[in-house]
Structure formats: structure tokens, C-alpha cells
PDB file of C-alpha atoms and ligand atoms in Angstrom:
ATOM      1  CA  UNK V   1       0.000   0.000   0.000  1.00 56.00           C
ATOM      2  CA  UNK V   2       1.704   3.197  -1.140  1.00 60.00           C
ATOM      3  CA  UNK V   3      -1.049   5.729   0.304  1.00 58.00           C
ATOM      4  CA  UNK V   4      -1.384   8.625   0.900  1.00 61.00           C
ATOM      5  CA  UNK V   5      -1.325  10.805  -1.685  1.00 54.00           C
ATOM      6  CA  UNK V   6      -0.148  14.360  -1.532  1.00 50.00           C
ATOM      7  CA  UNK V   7      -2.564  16.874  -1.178  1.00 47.00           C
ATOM      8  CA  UNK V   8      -3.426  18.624  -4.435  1.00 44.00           C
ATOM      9  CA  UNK V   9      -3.064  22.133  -2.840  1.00 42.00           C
ATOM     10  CA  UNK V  10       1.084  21.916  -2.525  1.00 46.00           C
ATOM     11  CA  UNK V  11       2.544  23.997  -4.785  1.00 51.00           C
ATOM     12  CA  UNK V  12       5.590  22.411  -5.066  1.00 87.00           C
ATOM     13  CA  UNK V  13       7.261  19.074  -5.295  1.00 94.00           C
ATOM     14  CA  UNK V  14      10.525  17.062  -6.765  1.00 96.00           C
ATOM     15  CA  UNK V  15       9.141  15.867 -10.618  1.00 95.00           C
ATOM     16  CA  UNK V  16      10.655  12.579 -10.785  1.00 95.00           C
ATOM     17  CA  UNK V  17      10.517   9.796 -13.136  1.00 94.00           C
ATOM     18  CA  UNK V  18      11.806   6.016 -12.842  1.00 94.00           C
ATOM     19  CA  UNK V  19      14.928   5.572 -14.068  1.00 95.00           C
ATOM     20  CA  UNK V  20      16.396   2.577 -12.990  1.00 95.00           C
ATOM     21  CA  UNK V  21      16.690  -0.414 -10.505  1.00 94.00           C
ATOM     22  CA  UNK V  22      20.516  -1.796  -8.929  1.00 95.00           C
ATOM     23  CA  UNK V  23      21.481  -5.032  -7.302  1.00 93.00           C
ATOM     24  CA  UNK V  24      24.913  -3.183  -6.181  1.00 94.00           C
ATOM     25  CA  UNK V  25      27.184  -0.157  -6.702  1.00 96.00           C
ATOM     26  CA  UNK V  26      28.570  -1.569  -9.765  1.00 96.00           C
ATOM     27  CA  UNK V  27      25.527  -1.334 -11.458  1.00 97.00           C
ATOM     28  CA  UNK V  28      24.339   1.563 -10.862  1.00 97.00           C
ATOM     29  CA  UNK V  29      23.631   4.190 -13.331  1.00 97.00           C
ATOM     30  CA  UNK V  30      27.064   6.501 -14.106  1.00 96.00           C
ATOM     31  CA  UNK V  31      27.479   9.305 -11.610  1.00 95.00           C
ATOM     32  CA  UNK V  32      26.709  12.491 -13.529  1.00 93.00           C
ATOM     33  CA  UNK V  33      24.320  14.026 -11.042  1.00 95.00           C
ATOM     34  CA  UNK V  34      24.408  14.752  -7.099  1.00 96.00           C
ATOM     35  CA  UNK V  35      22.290  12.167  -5.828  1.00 97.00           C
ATOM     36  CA  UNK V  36      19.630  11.782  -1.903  1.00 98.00           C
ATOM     37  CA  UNK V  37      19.478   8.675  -0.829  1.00 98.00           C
ATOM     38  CA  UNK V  38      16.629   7.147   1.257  1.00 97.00           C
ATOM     39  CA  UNK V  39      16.912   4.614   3.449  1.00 96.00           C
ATOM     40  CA  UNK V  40      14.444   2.883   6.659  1.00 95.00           C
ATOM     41  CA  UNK V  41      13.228   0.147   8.344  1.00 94.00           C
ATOM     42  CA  UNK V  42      10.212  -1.470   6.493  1.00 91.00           C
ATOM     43  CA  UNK V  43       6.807   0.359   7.594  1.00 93.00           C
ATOM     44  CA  UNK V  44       8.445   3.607   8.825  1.00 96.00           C
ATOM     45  CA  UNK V  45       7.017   5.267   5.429  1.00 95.00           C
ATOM     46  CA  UNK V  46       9.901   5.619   3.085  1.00 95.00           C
ATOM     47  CA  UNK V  47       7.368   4.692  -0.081  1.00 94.00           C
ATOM     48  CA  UNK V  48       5.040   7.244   1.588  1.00 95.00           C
ATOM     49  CA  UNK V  49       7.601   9.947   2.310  1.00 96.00           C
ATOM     50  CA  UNK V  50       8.991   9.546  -1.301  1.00 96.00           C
ATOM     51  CA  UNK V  51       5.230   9.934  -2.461  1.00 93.00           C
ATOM     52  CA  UNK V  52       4.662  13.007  -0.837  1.00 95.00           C
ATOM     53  CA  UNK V  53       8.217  14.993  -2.098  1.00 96.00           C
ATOM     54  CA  UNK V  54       7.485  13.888  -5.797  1.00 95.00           C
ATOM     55  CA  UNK V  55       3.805  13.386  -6.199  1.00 91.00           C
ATOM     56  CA  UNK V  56       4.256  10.963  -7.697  1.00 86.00           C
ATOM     57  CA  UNK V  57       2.255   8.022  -6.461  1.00 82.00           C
ATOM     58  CA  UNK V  58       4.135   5.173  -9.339  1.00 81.00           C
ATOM     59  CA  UNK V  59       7.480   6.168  -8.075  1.00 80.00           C
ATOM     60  CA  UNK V  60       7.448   3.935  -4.535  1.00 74.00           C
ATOM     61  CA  UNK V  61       5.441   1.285  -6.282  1.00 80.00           C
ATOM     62  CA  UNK V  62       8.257   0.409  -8.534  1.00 77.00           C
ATOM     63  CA  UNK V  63      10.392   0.040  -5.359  1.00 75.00           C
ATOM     64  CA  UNK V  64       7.596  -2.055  -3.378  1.00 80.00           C
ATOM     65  CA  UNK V  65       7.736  -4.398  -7.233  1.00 81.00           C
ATOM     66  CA  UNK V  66       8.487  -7.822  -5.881  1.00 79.00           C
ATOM     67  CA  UNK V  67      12.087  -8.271  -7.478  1.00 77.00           C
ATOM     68  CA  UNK V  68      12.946  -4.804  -6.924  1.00 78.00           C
ATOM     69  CA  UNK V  69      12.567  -4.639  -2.837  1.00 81.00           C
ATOM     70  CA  UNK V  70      16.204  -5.576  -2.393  1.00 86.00           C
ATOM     71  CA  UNK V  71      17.582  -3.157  -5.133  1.00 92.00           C
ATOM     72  CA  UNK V  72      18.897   0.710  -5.148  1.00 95.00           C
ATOM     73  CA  UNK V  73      15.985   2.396  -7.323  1.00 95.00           C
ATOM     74  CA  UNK V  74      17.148   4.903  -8.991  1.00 96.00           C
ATOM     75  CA  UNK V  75      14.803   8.498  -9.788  1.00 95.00           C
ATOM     76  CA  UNK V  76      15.548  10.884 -11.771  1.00 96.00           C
ATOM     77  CA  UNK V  77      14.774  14.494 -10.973  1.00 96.00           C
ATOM     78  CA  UNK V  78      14.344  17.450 -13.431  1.00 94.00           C
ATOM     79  CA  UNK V  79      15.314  19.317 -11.117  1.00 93.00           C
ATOM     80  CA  UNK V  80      18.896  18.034 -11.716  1.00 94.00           C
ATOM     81  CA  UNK V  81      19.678  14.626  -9.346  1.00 96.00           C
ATOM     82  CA  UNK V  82      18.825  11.389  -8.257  1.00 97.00           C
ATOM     83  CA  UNK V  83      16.850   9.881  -5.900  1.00 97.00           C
ATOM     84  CA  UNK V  84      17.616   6.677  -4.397  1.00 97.00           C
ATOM     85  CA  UNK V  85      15.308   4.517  -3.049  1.00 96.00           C
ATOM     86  CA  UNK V  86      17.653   1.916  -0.593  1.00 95.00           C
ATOM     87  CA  UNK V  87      16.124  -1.561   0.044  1.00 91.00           C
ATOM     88  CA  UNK V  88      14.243  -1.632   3.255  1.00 89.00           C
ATOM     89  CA  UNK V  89      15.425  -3.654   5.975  1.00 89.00           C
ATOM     90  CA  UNK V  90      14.016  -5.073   8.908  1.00 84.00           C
ATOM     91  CA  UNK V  91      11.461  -7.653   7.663  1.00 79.00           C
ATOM     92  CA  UNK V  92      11.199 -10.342  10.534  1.00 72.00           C
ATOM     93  CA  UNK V  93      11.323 -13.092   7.608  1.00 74.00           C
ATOM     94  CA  UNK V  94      14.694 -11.900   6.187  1.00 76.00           C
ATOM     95  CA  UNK V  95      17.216 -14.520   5.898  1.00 83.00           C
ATOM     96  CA  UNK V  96      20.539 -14.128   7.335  1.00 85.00           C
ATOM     97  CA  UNK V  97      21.936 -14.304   3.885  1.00 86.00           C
ATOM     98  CA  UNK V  98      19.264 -11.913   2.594  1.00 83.00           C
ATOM     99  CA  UNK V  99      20.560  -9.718   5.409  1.00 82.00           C
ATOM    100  CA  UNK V 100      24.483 -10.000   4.172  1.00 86.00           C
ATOM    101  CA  UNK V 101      23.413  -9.013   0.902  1.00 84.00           C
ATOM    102  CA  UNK V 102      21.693  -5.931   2.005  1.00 85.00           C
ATOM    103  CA  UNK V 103      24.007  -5.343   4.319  1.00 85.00           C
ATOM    104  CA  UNK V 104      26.779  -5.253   1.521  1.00 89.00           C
ATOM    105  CA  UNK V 105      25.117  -3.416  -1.350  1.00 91.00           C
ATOM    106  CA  UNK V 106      24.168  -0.876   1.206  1.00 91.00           C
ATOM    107  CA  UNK V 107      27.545  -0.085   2.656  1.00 89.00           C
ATOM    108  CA  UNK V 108      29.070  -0.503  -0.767  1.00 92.00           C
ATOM    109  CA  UNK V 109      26.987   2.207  -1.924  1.00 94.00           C
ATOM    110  CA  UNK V 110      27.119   4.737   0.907  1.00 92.00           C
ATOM    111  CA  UNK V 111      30.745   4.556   1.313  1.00 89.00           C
ATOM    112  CA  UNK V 112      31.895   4.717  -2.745  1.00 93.00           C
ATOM    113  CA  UNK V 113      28.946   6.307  -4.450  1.00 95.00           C
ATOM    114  CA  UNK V 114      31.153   9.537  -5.140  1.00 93.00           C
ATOM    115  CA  UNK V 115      27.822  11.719  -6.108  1.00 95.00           C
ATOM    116  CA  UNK V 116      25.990  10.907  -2.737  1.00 95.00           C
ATOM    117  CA  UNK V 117      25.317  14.242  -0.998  1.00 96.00           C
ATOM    118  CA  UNK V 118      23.444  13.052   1.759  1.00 97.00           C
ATOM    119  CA  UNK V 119      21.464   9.968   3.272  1.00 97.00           C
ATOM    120  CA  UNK V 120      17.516  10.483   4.619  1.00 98.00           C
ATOM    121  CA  UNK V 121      16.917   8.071   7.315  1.00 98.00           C
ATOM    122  CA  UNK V 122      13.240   7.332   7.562  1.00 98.00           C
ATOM    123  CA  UNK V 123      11.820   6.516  11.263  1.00 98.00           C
ATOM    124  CA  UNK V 124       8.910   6.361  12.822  1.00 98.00           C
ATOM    125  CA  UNK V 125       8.413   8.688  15.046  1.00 98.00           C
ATOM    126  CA  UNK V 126       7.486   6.415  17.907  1.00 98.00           C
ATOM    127  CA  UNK V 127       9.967   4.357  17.315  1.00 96.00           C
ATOM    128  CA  UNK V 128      13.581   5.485  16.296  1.00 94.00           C
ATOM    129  CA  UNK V 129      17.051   4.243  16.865  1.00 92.00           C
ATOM    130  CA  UNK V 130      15.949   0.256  16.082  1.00 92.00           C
ATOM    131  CA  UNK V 131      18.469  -2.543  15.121  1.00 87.00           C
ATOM    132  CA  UNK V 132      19.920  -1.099  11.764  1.00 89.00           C
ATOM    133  CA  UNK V 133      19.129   2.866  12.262  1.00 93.00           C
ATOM    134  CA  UNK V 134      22.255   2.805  14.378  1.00 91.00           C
ATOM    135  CA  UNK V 135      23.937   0.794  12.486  1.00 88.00           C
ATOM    136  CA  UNK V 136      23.482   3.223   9.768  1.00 90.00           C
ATOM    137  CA  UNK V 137      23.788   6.074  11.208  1.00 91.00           C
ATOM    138  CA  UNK V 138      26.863   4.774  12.159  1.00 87.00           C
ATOM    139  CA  UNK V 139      28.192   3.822   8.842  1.00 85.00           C
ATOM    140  CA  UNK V 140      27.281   7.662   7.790  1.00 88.00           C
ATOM    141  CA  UNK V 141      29.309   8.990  10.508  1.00 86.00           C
ATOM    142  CA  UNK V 142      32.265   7.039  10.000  1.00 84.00           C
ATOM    143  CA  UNK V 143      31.762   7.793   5.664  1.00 83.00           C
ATOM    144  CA  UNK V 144      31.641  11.823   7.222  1.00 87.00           C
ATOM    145  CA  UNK V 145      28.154  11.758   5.000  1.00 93.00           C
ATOM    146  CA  UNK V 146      25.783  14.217   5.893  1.00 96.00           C
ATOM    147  CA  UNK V 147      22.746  12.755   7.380  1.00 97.00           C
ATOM    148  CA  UNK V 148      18.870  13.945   7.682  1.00 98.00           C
ATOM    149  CA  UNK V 149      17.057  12.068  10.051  1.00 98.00           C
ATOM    150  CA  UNK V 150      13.431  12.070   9.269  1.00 98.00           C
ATOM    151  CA  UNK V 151      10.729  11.036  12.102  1.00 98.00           C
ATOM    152  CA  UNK V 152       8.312  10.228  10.085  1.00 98.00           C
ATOM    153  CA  UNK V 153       4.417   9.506  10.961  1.00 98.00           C
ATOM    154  CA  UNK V 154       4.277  12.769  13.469  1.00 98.00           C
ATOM    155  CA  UNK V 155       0.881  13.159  13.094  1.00 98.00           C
ATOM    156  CA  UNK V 156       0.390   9.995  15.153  1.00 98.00           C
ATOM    157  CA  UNK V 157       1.185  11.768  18.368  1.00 98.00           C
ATOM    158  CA  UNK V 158       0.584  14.960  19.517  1.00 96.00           C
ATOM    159  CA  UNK V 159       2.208  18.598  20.074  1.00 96.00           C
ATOM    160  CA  UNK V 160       4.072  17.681  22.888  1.00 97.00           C
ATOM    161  CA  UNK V 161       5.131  14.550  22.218  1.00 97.00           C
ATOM    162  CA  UNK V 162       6.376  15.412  18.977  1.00 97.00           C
ATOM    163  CA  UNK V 163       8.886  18.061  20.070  1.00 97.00           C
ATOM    164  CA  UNK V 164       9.834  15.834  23.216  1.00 97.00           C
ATOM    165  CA  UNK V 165      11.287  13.315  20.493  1.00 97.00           C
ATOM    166  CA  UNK V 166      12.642  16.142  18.101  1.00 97.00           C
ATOM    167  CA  UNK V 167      14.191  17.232  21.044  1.00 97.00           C
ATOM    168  CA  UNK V 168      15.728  14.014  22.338  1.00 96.00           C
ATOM    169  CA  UNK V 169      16.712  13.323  19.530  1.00 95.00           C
ATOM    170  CA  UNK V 170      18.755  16.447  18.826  1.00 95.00           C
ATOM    171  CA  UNK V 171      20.592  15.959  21.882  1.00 95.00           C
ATOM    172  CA  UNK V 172      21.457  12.447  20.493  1.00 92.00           C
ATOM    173  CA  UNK V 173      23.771  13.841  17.961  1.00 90.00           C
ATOM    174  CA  UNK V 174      23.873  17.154  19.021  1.00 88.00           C
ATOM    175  CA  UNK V 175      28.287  16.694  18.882  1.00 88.00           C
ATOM    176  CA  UNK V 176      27.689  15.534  14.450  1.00 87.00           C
ATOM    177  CA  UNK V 177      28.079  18.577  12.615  1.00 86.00           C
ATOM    178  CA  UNK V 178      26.609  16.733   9.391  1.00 91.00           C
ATOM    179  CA  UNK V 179      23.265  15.696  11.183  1.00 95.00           C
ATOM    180  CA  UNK V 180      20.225  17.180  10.857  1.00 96.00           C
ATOM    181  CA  UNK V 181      16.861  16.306  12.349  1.00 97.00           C
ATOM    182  CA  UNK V 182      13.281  17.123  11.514  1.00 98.00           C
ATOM    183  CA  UNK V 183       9.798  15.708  12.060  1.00 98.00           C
ATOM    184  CA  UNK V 184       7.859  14.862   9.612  1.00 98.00           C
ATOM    185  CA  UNK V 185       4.199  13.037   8.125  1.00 98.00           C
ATOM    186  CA  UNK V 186       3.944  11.613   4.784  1.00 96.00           C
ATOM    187  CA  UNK V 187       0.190  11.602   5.514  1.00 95.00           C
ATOM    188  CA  UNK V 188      -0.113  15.771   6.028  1.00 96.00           C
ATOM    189  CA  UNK V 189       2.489  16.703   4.245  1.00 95.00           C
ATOM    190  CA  UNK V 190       3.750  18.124   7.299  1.00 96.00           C
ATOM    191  CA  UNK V 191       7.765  19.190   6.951  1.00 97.00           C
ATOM    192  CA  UNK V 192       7.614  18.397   3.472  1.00 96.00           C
ATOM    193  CA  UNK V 193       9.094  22.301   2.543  1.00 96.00           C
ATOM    194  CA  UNK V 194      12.052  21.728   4.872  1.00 96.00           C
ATOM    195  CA  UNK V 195      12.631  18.276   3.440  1.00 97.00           C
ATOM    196  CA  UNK V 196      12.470  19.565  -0.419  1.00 97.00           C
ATOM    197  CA  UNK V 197      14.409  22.273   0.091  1.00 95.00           C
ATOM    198  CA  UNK V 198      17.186  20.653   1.732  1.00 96.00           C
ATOM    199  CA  UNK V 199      16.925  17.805  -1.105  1.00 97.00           C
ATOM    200  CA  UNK V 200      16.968  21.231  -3.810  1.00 95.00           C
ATOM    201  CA  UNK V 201      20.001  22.607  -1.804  1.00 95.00           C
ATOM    202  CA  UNK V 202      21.747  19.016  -2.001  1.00 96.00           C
ATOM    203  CA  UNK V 203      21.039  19.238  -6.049  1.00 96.00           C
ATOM    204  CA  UNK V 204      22.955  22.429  -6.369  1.00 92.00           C
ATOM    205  CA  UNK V 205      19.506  24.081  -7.301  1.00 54.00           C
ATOM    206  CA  UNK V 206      18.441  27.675  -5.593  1.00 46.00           C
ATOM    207  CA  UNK V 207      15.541  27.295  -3.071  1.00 41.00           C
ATOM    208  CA  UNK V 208      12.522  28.465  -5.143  1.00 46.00           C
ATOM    209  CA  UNK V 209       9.784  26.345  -3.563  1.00 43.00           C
ATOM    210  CA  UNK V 210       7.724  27.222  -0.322  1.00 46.00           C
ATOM    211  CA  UNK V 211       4.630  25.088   1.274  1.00 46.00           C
TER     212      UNK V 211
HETATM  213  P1  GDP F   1       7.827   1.694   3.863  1.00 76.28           P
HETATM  214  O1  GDP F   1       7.765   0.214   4.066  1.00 76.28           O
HETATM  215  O2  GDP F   1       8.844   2.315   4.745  1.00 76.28           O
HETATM  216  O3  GDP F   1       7.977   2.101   2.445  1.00 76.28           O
HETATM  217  O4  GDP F   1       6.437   2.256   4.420  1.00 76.28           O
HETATM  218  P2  GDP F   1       5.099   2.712   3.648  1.00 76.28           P
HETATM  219  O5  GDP F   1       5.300   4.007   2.970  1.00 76.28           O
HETATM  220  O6  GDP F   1       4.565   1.595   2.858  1.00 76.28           O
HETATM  221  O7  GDP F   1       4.172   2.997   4.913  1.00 76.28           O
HETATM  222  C1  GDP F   1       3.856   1.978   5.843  1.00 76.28           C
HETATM  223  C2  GDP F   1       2.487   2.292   6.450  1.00 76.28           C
HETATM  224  O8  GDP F   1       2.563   3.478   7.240  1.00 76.28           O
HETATM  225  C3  GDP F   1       1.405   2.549   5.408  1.00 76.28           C
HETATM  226  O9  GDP F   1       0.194   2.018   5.895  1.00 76.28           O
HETATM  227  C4  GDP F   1       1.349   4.058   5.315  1.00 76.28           C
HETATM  228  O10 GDP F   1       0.092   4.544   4.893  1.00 76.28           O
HETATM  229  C5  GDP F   1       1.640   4.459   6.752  1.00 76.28           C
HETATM  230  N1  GDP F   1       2.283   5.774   6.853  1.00 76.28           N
HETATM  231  C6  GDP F   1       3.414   6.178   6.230  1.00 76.28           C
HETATM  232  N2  GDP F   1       3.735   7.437   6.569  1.00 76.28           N
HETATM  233  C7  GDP F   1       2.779   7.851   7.443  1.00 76.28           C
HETATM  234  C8  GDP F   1       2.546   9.065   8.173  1.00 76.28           C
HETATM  235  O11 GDP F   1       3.291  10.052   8.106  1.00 76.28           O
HETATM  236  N3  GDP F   1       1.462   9.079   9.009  1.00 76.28           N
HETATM  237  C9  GDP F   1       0.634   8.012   9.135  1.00 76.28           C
HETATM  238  N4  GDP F   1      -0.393   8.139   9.996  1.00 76.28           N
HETATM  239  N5  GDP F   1       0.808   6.881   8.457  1.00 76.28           N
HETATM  240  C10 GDP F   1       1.862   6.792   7.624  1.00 76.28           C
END
């Protein structure tokens, strides 16, 4: 399920199209354009969160495509980048060997992908820092990659509660210079202009949008 939609009142979003699906770095497309990755535990809302930058709704079915769940999907902006759609991880049937693989192309990718500008980390809200988050938040600290931690699904809790976990979070990695943190719901569309303008700003393109 790769609901919800973004609102039809946003004036702006990232125009993307499908460009292509990776087992590993070597295949991935030559690296001609500054490129975001993405990157979550399955069910935080990466599909959804990718939905709401682009509006586009076919973009994060081709990465939920049985076949292509375990590659690097590949977007193409016209706003000048990529988008990268990481394979999920997480899934309580994933094999151990399933797991090496992921666990390879992943860190293959983040630490040799010379056009990578930054990684989004998709979390729930509710639920940050699980087996894997760290692991790559790690991996971008020790690849001195700049890092945007969504916490995705805020509109599950309220006010409070929200800016208690932006907060605790901030003090988390309050010592990373390359870290930033933001809440954020794929379902409102809330902190979708901070998100795309960072993304823009990553591209090399001026900040022209607003929401
Ligand atoms: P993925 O596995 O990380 O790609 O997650 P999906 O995008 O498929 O989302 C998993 C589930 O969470 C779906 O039922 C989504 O509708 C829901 N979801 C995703 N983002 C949000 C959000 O911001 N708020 C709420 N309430 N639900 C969300």
C-alpha cells in the first residue's frame, strides 16, 4: 500500500521519473548528477515519504515491485539529481543471507557512491534508533556523510510529544556537525518544505519552492 497521496493544494514538489533499478554499486547508473538517498526500516514510510516529495504516487510502487525490494531504485529528478530509493530492511522473515546481501550493497553504496550528498533516514516517530538505524547512522558517521534524520508519521502523536522526540533526539547527535533532524508526516504533508528544500540545496539548485 503506497497511500497517501499528496494533497493537491502543494505547490511544489521534486518531478521525478523512474529511471532505474541496482542489485549493487557496480551497477548503478554513471554518476553524472548529485544524488539523496533514502533509506528505513520497512513500515516507517519511506514509499510514503517519497510519495509526498514527488507526487508521484508510481514512483514507490516500482520500489515495493516484488524483485525490486532488495535493489537501489534509482529516480531521476528534473530538477537536476537522483533519488535513491535503498532496500528496506528489517522484515522479521529476512534470511541471514538476505541480510548479508543488504548489508553489503548498502555499505558498498554509501561509502563509494562519489555523487551521494546526503542519506535520509526514515523513522517512525514512535519508534527510532531500532536494530539497523544505528547501524546506519553509524556507517554515515564514519563515511563523514551528511545525514537527515526524518521522524516520520508525526501526526500519530501529539504537540508535545512530537517536540519531546525532536528534542531528544537532537541531543542524540547534538556533537555531528553533518546531522540534521526534523519531524515529519507523509500523511499531512507536514515538513515536506524543509525536506524539499534541503533535497533542492543538495542538487545544487536555488531554493525556489515554499509550502
Ligand atoms: P515503507 O515500508 O517504509 O515504504 O512504508 P510505507 O510508505 O509503505 O508505509 C507503511 C504504512 O505506514 C502505510 O500504511 C502508510 O500509509 C503508513 N504511513 C506512512 N507514513 C505515514 C505518516 O506520516 N502518518 C501516518 N499516519 N501513516 C503513515
Amino acid at each position: 500500500d503506497c497511500s497517501p497521496m499528496p494533497k493537491p493544494s502543494f505547490n511544489s514538489r521534486i518531478e521525478s521519473d523512474f529511471l532505474t533499478s541496482a542489485p549493487n554499486l557496480s551497477k548503478c547508473p554513471e554518476p553524472k548528477f548529485p544524488e539523496v538517498a533514502f533509506a528505513g526500516r520497512s513500515n516507517a514510510g519511506k514509499s510514503s515519504v517519497l510519495n509526498q516529495i514527488t507526487g508521484n504516487k508510481s514512483l514507490a510502487k516500482v520500489s515495493k515491485t516484488p524483485g525490486r525490494t532488495q535493489m537501489l531504485n534509482f529516480f531521476e529528478c528534473k530538477a537536476g539529481g537522483y533519488l535513491v530509493d535503498l532496500p528496506g530492511y528489517g522484515y522479521a522473515k529476512t534470511s541471514k543471507s538476505d541480510q548479508i546481501a543488504w548489508q553489503k550493497s548498502v555499505n558498498e553504496y554509501l561509502s563509494f557512491r562519489e555523487t551521494l550528498r546526503a542519506l535520509v533516514l526514515v523513522m517512525d516517530i514512535r519508534r527510532p534508533n531500532q536494530e539497523y538505524d544505528q547501524e546506519l547512522i553509524n556507517w554515515a558517521k564514519e563515511s563523514d556523510l551528511t545525514l537527515h534524520i526524518l521522524l516520520n508519521k508525526s501526526d500519530k502523536i501529539g504537540t508535545n510529544k512530537k517536540l519531546d522526540a525532536l528534542r531528544k533526539t537532537q541531543l542524540e547527535y547534538k556533537h555531528w556537525s553533518n546531522v540534521s533532524i526534523q519531524t515529519f508526516s507523509a500523511l499531512k504533508g507536514d515538513g515536506r518544505g524543509e525536506l524539499i528544500n534541503k533535497i533542492l540545496y543538495w542538487f545544487g539548485d536555488p531554493v525556489t519552492t515554499s509550502s
